[in-house]
Coordinates of C-alpha atoms in Angstrom, one line a residue:
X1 CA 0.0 0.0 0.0
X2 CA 3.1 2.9 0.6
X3 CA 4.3 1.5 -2.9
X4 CA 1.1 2.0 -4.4
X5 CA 0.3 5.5 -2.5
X6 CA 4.2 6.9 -3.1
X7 CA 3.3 6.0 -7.1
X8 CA 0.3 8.0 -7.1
X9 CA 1.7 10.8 -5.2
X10 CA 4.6 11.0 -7.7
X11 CA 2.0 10.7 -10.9
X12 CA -0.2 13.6 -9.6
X13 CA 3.0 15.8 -10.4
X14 CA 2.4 14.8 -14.0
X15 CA -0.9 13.9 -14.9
X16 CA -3.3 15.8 -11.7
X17 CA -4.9 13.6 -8.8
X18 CA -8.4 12.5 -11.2
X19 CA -10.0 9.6 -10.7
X20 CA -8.0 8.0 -13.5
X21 CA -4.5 8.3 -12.3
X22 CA -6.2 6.7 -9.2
X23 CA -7.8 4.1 -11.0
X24 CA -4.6 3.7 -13.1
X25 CA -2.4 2.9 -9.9
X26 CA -5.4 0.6 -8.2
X27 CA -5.8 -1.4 -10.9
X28 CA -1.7 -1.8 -11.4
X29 CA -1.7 -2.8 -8.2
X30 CA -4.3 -5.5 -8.4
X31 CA -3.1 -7.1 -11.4
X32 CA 0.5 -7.2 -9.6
X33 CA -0.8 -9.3 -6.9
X34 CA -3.1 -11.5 -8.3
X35 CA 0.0 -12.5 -10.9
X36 CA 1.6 -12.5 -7.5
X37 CA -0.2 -15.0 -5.8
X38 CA -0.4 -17.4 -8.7
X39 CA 3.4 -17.4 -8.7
X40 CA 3.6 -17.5 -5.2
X41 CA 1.3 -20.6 -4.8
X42 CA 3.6 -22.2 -7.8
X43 CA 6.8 -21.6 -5.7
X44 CA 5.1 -22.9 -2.7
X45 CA 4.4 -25.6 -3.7
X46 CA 7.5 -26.2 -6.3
X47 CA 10.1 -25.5 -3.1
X48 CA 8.6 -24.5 0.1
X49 CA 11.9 -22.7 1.0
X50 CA 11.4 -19.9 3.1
X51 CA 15.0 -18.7 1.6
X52 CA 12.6 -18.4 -1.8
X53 CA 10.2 -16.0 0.0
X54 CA 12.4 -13.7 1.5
X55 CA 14.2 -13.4 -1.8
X56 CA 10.9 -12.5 -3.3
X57 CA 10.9 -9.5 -0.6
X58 CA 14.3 -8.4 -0.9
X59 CA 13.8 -8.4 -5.1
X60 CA 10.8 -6.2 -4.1
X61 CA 12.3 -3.7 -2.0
X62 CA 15.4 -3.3 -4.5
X63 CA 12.7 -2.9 -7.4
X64 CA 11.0 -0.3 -4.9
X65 CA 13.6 2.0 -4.6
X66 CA 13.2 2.9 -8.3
X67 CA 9.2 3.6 -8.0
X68 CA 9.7 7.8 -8.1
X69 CA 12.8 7.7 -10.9
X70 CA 11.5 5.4 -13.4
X71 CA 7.8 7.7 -13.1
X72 CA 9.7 11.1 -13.5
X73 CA 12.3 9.5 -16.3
X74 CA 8.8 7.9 -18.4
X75 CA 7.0 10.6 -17.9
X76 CA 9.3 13.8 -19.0
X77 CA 11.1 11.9 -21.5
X78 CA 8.8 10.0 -23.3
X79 CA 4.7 10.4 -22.2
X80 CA 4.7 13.8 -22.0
X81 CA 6.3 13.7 -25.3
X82 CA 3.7 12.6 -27.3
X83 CA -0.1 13.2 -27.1
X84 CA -1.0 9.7 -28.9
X85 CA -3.2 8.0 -26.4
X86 CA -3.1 10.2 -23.5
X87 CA -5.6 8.8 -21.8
X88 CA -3.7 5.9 -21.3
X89 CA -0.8 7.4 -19.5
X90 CA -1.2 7.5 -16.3
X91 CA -1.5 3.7 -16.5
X92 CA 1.5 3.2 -18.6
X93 CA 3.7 5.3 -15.8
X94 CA 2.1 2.7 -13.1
X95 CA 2.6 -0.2 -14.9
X96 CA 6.3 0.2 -15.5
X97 CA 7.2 1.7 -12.7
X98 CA 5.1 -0.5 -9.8
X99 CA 3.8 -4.0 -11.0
X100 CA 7.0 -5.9 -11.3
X101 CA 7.6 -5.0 -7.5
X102 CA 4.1 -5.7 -6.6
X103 CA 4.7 -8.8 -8.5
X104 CA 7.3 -10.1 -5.8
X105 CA 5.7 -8.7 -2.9
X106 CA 2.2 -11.0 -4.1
X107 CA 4.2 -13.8 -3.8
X108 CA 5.2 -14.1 -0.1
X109 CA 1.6 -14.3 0.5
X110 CA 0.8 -17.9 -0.6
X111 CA 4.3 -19.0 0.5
X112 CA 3.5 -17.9 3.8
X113 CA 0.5 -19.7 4.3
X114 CA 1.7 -22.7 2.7
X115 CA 5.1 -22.6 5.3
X116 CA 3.4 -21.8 8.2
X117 CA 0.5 -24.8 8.0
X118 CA 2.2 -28.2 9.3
X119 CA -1.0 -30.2 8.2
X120 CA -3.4 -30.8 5.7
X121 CA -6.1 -30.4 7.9
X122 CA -4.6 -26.7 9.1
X123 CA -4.3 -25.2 5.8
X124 CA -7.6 -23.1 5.9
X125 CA -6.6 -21.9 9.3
X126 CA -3.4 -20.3 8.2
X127 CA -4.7 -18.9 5.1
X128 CA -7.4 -17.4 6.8
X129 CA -5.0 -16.3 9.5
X130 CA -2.3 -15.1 7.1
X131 CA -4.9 -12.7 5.0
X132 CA -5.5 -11.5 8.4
X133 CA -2.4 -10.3 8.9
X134 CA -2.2 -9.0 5.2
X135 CA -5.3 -7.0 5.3
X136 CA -4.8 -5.6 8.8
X137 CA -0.8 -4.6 7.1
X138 CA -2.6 -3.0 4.5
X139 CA -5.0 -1.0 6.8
X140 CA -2.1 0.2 9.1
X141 CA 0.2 0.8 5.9
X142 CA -2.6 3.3 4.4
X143 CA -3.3 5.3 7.6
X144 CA 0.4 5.1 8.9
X145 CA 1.7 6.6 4.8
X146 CA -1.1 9.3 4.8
X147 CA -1.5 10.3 8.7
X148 CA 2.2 10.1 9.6
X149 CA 4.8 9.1 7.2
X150 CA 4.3 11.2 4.3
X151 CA 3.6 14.3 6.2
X152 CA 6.8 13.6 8.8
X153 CA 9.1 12.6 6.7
X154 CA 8.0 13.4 2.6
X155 CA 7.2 10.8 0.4
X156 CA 11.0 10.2 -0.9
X157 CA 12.1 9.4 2.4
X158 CA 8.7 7.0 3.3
X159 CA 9.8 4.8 0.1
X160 CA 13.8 4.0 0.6
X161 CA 12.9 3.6 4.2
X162 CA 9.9 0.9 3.1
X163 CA 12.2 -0.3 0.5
X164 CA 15.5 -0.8 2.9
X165 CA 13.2 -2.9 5.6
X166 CA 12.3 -4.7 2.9
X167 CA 15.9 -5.6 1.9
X168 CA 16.8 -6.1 5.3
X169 CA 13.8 -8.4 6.4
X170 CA 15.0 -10.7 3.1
X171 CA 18.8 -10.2 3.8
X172 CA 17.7 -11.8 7.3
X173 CA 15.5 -14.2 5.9
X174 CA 18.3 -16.0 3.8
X175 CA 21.0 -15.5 5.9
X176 CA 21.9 -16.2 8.9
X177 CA 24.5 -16.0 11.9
X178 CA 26.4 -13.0 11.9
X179 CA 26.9 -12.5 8.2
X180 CA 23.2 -11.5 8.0
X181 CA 24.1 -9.2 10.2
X182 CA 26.7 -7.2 8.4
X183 CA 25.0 -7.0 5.5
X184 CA 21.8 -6.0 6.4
X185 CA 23.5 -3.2 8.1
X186 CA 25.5 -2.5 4.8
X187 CA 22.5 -2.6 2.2
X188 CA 20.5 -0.3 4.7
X189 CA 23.5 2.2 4.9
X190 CA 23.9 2.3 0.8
X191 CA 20.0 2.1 -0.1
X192 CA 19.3 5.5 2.5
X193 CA 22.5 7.6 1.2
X194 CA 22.6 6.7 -2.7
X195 CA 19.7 8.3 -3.3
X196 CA 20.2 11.3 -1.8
X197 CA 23.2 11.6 -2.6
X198 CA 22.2 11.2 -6.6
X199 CA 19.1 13.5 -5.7
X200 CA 21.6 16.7 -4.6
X201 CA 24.1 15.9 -7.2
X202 CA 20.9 16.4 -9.9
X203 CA 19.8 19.6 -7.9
X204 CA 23.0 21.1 -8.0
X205 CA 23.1 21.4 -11.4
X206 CA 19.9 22.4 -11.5
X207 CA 20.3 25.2 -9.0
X208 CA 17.6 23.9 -7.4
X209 CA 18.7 23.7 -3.4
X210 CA 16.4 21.8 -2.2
X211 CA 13.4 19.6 -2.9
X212 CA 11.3 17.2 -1.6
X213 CA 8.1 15.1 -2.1
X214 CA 5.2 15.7 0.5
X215 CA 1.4 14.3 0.6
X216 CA 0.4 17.5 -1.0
X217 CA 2.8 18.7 -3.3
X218 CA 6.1 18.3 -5.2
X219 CA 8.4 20.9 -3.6
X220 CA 10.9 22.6 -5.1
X221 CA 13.0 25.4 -4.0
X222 CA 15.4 27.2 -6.2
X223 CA 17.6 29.9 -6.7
X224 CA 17.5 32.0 -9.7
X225 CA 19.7 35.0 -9.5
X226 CA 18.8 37.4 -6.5
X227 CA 15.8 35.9 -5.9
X228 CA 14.7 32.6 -4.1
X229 CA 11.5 31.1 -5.7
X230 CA 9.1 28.3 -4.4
X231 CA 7.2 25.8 -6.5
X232 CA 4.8 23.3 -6.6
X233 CA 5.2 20.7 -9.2
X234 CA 6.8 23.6 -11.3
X235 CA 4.4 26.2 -10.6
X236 CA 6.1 29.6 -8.9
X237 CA 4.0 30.0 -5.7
X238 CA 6.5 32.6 -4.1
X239 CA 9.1 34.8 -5.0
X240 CA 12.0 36.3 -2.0
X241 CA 14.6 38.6 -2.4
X242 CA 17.8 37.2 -1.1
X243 CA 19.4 40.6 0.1
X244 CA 16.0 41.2 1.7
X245 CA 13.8 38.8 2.6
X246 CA 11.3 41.1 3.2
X247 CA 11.3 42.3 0.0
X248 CA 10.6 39.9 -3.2
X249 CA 6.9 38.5 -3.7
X250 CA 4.4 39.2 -6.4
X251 CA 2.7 42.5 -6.7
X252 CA -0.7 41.0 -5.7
X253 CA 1.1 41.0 -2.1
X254 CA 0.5 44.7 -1.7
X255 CA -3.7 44.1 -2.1
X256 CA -3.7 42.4 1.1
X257 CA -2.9 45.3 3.0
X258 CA -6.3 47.4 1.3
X259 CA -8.4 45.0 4.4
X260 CA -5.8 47.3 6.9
X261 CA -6.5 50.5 5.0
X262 CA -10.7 49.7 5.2
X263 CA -10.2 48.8 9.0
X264 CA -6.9 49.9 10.5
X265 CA -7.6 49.2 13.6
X266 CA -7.9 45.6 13.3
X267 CA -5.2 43.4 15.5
X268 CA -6.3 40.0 14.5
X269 CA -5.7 38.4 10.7
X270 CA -6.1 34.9 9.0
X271 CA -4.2 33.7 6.0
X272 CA -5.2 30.8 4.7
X273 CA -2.2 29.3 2.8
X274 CA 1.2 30.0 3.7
X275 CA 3.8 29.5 0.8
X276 CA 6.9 31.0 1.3
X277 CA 5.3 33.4 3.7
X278 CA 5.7 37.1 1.6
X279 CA 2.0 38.0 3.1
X280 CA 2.8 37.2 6.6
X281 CA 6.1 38.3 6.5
X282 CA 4.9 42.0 5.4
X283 CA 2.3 42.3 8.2
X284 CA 4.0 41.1 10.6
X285 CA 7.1 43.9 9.8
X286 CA 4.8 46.1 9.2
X287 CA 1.9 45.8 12.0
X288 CA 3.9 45.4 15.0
X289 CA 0.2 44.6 17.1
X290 CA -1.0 42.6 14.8
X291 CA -1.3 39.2 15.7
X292 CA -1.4 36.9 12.8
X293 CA -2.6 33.2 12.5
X294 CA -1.7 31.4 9.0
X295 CA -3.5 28.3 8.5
X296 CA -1.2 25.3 6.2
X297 CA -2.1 22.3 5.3
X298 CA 1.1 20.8 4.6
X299 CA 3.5 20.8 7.4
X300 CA 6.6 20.5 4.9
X301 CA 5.3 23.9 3.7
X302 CA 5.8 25.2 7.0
X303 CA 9.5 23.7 7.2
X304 CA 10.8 24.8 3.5
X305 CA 8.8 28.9 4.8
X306 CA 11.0 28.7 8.2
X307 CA 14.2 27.4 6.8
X308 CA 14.3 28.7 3.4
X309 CA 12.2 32.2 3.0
X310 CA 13.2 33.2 6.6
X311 CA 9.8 32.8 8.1
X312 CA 9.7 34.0 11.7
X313 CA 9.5 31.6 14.2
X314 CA 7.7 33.9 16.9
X315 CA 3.9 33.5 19.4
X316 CA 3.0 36.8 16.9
X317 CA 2.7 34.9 14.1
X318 CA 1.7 30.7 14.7
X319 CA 1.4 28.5 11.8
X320 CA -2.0 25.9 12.3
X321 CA -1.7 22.7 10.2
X322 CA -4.7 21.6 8.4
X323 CA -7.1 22.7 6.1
X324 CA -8.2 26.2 6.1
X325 CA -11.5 25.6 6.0
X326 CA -12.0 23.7 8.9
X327 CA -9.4 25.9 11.0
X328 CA -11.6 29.0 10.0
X329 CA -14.6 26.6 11.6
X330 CA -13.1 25.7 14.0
X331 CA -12.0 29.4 15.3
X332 CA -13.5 30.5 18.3
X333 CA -12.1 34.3 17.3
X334 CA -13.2 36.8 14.5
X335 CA -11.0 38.5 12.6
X336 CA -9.7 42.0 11.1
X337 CA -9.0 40.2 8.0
X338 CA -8.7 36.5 6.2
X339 CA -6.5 36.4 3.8
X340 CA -7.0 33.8 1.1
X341 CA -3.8 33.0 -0.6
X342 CA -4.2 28.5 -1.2
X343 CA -3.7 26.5 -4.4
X344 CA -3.4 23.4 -5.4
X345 CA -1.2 22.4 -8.1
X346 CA -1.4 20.0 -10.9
X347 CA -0.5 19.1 -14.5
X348 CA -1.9 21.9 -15.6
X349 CA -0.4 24.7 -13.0
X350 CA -2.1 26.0 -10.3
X351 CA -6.0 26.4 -9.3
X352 CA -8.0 27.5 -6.7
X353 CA -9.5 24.1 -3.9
X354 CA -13.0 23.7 -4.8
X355 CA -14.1 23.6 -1.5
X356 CA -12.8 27.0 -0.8
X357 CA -14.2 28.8 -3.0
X358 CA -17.6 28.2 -2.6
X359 CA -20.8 30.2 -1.0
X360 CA -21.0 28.1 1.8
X361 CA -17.3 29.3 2.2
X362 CA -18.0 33.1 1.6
X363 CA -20.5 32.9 4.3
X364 CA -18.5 30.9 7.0
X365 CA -15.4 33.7 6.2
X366 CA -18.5 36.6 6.9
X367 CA -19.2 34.8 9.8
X368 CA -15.9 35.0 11.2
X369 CA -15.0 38.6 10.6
X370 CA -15.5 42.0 12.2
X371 CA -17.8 44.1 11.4
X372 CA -15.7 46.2 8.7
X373 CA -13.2 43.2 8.2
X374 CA -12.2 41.9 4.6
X375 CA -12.5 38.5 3.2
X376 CA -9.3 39.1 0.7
X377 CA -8.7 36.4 -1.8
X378 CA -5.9 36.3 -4.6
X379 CA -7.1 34.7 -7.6
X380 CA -5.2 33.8 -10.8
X381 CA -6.4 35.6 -14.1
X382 CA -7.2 39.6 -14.9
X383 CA -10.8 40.1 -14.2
X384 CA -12.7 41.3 -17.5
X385 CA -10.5 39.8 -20.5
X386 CA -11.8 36.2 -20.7
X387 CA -15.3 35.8 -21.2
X388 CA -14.7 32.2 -20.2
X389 CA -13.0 33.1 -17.1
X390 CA -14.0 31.7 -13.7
X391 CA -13.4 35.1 -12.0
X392 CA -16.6 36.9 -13.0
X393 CA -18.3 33.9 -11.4
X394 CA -16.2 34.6 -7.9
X395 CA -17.1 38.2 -8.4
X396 CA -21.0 37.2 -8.3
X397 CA -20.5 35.1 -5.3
X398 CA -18.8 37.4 -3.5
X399 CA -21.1 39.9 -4.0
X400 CA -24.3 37.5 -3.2
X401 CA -22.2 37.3 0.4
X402 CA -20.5 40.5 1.3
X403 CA -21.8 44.4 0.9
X404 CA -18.9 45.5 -1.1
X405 CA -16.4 44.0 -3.2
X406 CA -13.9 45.2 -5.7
X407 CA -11.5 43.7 -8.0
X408 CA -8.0 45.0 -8.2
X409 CA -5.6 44.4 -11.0
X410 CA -1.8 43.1 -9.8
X411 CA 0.9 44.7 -11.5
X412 CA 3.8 42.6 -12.6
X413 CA 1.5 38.8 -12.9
X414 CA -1.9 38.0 -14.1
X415 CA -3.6 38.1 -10.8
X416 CA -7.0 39.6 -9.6
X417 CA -7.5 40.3 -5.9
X418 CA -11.2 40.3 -4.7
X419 CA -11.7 42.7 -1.1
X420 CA -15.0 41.9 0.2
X421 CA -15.8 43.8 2.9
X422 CA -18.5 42.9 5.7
X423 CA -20.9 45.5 6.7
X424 CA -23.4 44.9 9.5
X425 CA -25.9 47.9 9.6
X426 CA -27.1 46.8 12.4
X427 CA -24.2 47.9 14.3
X428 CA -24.1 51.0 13.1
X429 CA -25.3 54.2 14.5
X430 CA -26.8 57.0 12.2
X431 CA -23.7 58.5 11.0
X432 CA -22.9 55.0 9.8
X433 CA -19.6 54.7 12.4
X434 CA -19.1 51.6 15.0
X435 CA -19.6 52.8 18.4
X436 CA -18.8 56.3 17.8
X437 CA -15.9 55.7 15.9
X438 CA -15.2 57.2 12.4
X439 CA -12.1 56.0 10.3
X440 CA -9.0 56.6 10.6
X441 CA -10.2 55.3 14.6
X442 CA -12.7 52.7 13.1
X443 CA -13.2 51.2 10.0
X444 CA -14.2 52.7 6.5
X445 CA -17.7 52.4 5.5
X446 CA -18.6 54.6 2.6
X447 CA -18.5 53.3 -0.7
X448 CA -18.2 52.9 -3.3
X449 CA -15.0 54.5 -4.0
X450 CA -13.7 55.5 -7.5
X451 CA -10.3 55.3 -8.3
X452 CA -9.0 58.7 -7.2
X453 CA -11.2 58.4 -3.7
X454 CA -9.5 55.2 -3.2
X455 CA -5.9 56.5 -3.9
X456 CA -6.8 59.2 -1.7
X457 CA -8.2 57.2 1.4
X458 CA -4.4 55.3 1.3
X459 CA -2.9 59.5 1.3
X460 CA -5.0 60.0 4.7
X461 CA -3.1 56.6 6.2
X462 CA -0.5 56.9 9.1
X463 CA 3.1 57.8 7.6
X464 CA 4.4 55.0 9.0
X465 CA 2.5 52.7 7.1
X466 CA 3.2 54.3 3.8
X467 CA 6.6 53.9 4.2
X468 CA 6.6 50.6 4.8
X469 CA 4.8 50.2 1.6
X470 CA 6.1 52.1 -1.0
X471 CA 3.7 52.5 -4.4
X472 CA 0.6 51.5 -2.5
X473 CA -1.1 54.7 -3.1
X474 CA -0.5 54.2 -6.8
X475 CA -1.7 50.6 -6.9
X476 CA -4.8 51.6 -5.2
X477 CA -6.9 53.1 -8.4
X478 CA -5.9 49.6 -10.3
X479 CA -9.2 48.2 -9.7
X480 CA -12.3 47.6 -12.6
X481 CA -15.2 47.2 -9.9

């Protein structure tokens, strides 16, 4: 089962996580170990060795270590060459990379149960005993590679490690005395540091310092010039500065600080998605009170933000793991401002999780916010050019939700950030302020705004802020609603 999910983690770098890469693994997988058993009951009952069986598991876990290579070698080189039969793959890139050692892993089974029953009369009870075993491995393999494994220590790691036990439980299954000894110790030695030691001769060349497979995402850190960029199964998701790493970051970065201009004294903000942290990183130089909570879902995020793209560790700014969604649930607080910065990546680049941009969403992020906070979400495309676009469908949403929303226009990328401001009238007294307080001292609630009003509301803001965001005046009348 770690096989099969480290396969399918490793495909949804190339061809997306549909149900057919799925199905393409699953039914590679099945076909391996019902050829597996067949064999395996042959062999049984050919040599009932139990030096046979373990060589079947240490031919396994050598074939194993190869699982990730021979996908990414198949699939750059050749498959994603070609566009003759492309729905057809995904299977291809299971079948060569996994069935062969799915093959020799079906065959202990059936040698197992023919080994461990010492009468005729007993076979039924080890074969039902045996399956046991196998299906309860199988349940605890799953849960262990998705729940622990993959997000502790990547999916690279979870498959030499699988693949060395494997050698070393064969190693000790043929040998024996204190030569099995040595050389289990040997093979697990070479099997953990070849491949890493391949993998960082490959990422030198490529200037790429660091990368790693996790249950999410195919993460890559590189170094291009000055900058520092992160990416997601080739996708940029972050841009730093290496002579600043405050400085760097995509122009759609400065939008999130328009919730702070419509409410500036707000103290608590949300960002859902993390990255390589420019967002955070900005308010939390920038808004020495605020106190800011990011919500991850991928804790190998969190370590490649810290260690790479100099993400404070600090009780002003704590990183939640888990899905943003259910942390904004979850949250006993309301906030100033959610910032919604989370994509997934695929095949085809990056795209915003269904589930979180939905109405149900919309309203649970109203819920959770001030009156005069901003839902702020980043969105990939320019609002307006493509009749075809999903943004004008956002837009609709949004305002089906929230009282005001407009649309501004990044510089420098092909993004559109949507500010949706909550307004509870309610709460307001009759010269439309919040308990007495009119803005700069409370938040901003007179719109619409044109262009110039807009780039004038950012003039009226403290000095101090200004300065710390220089060109945010400017980028203020770049918006088409």
């Amino acid at each position: 089962m770690i096989y099969e999910f480290v396969a399918i983690r490793v495909m949804q770098r190339f061809y997306g996580g549909t149900l057919d890469v799925w199905a393409a693994e699953i039914s590679v997988c099945l076909a391996g170990l019902a050829i597996g058993y067949y064999a395996g009951g042959r062999l049984a009952d050919r040599f009932q060795s139990p030096a046979v069986m373990f060589l079947g598991l240490l031919l396994g876990g050598a074939l194993g270590f190869s699982i990730e290579r021979i996908i990414v070698a198949i699939s750059q080189n050749v498959l994603l060459e070609t566009d003759f039969a492309m729905q057809w793959h995904p299977l291809i890139a299971a079948m060569v990379s996994t069935f062969l050692p799915l093959v020799l892993l079906g065959t202990i089974l059936p040698q197992a149960i023919r080994l461990s029953a010492k009468e005729i009369d007993q076979v039924g009870k080890s074969a039902g005993r045996m399956s046991a075993v196998s299906t309860v491995g199988s349940i605890a393999g799953v849960l262990l590679t998705v729940m622990y494994l993959f997000g502790k220590f990547g999916v690279l790691y979870t498959l030499y490690a699988t693949s060395s036990a494997l050698i070393l439980i064969g190693m000790l299954g043929i040998l024996s005395g204190r030569k099995a000894g040595i050389g289990a110790v040997l093979v697990l030695f070479f099997a953990l540091q070849f491949p890493v030691h391949a993998q960082v001769q490959r990422q030198v060349r490529a200037r790429t310092i660091y990368q790693t497979y996790s249950a999410y995402h195919h993460i890559i850190v590189r170094d291009i010039g000055p900058t520092r960029a992160l990416l997601f199964d080739e996708a940029v998701e972050s841009i730093m500065n290496l002579r600043d790493p405050q400085q760097g970051g995509f122009g759609y970065t400065a939008y999130f600080h328009v919730a702070k201009l419509f409410n500036p004294q707000m103290t608590e903000t949300l960002f859902i998605g993390l990255g390589g942290g420019t967002g955070p990183k900005s308010f939390f130089r920038n808004y020495p009170d605020m106190r800011i909570v990011v919500a991850e879902i991928d804790p190998a995020v969190q370590r490649v933000a810290h260690r790479f793209f100099s993400v404070p560790k600090d009780p002003r700014l704590r990183i939640q793991i888990g899905d943003g969604r259910v942390i904004l649930q979850r949250s006993r607080r309301l906030y100033g401002a959610i910032m919604m910065d989370a994509y997934a990546s695929g095949p085809y680049g990056a795209y915003l999780p269904f589930h979180l941009v939905t109405r149900e969403f919309f309203e649970l992020a109203r819920e959770k916010l001030e009156n005069g906070g901003c839902l702020v979400y980043n969105t990939i495309g320019q609002y307006g050019n493509d009749p075809n676009d999903v943004l004008p469908h956002v837009l609709v949403t949004l305002e089906a939700v929230f009282d005001v929303v407009y649309a501004f226009h990044a510089v420098g990328s092909i993004n559109t950030v949507f500010v949706a401001q909550k307004i509870d009238e309610d709460e307001l007294d009759s010269e439309r302020s919040l308990r007495g307080k009119v803005w700069p001292d409370g938040p901003f609630f007179d719109h619409p705004l044109t262009a110039k009003e807009m780039a004038d509301l950012g003039e009226g803001m403290d000095p101090e802020f200004l300065a710390g965001l220089p060109g945010f005046t400017r980028a203020l009348g770049r918006f088409s609603r």
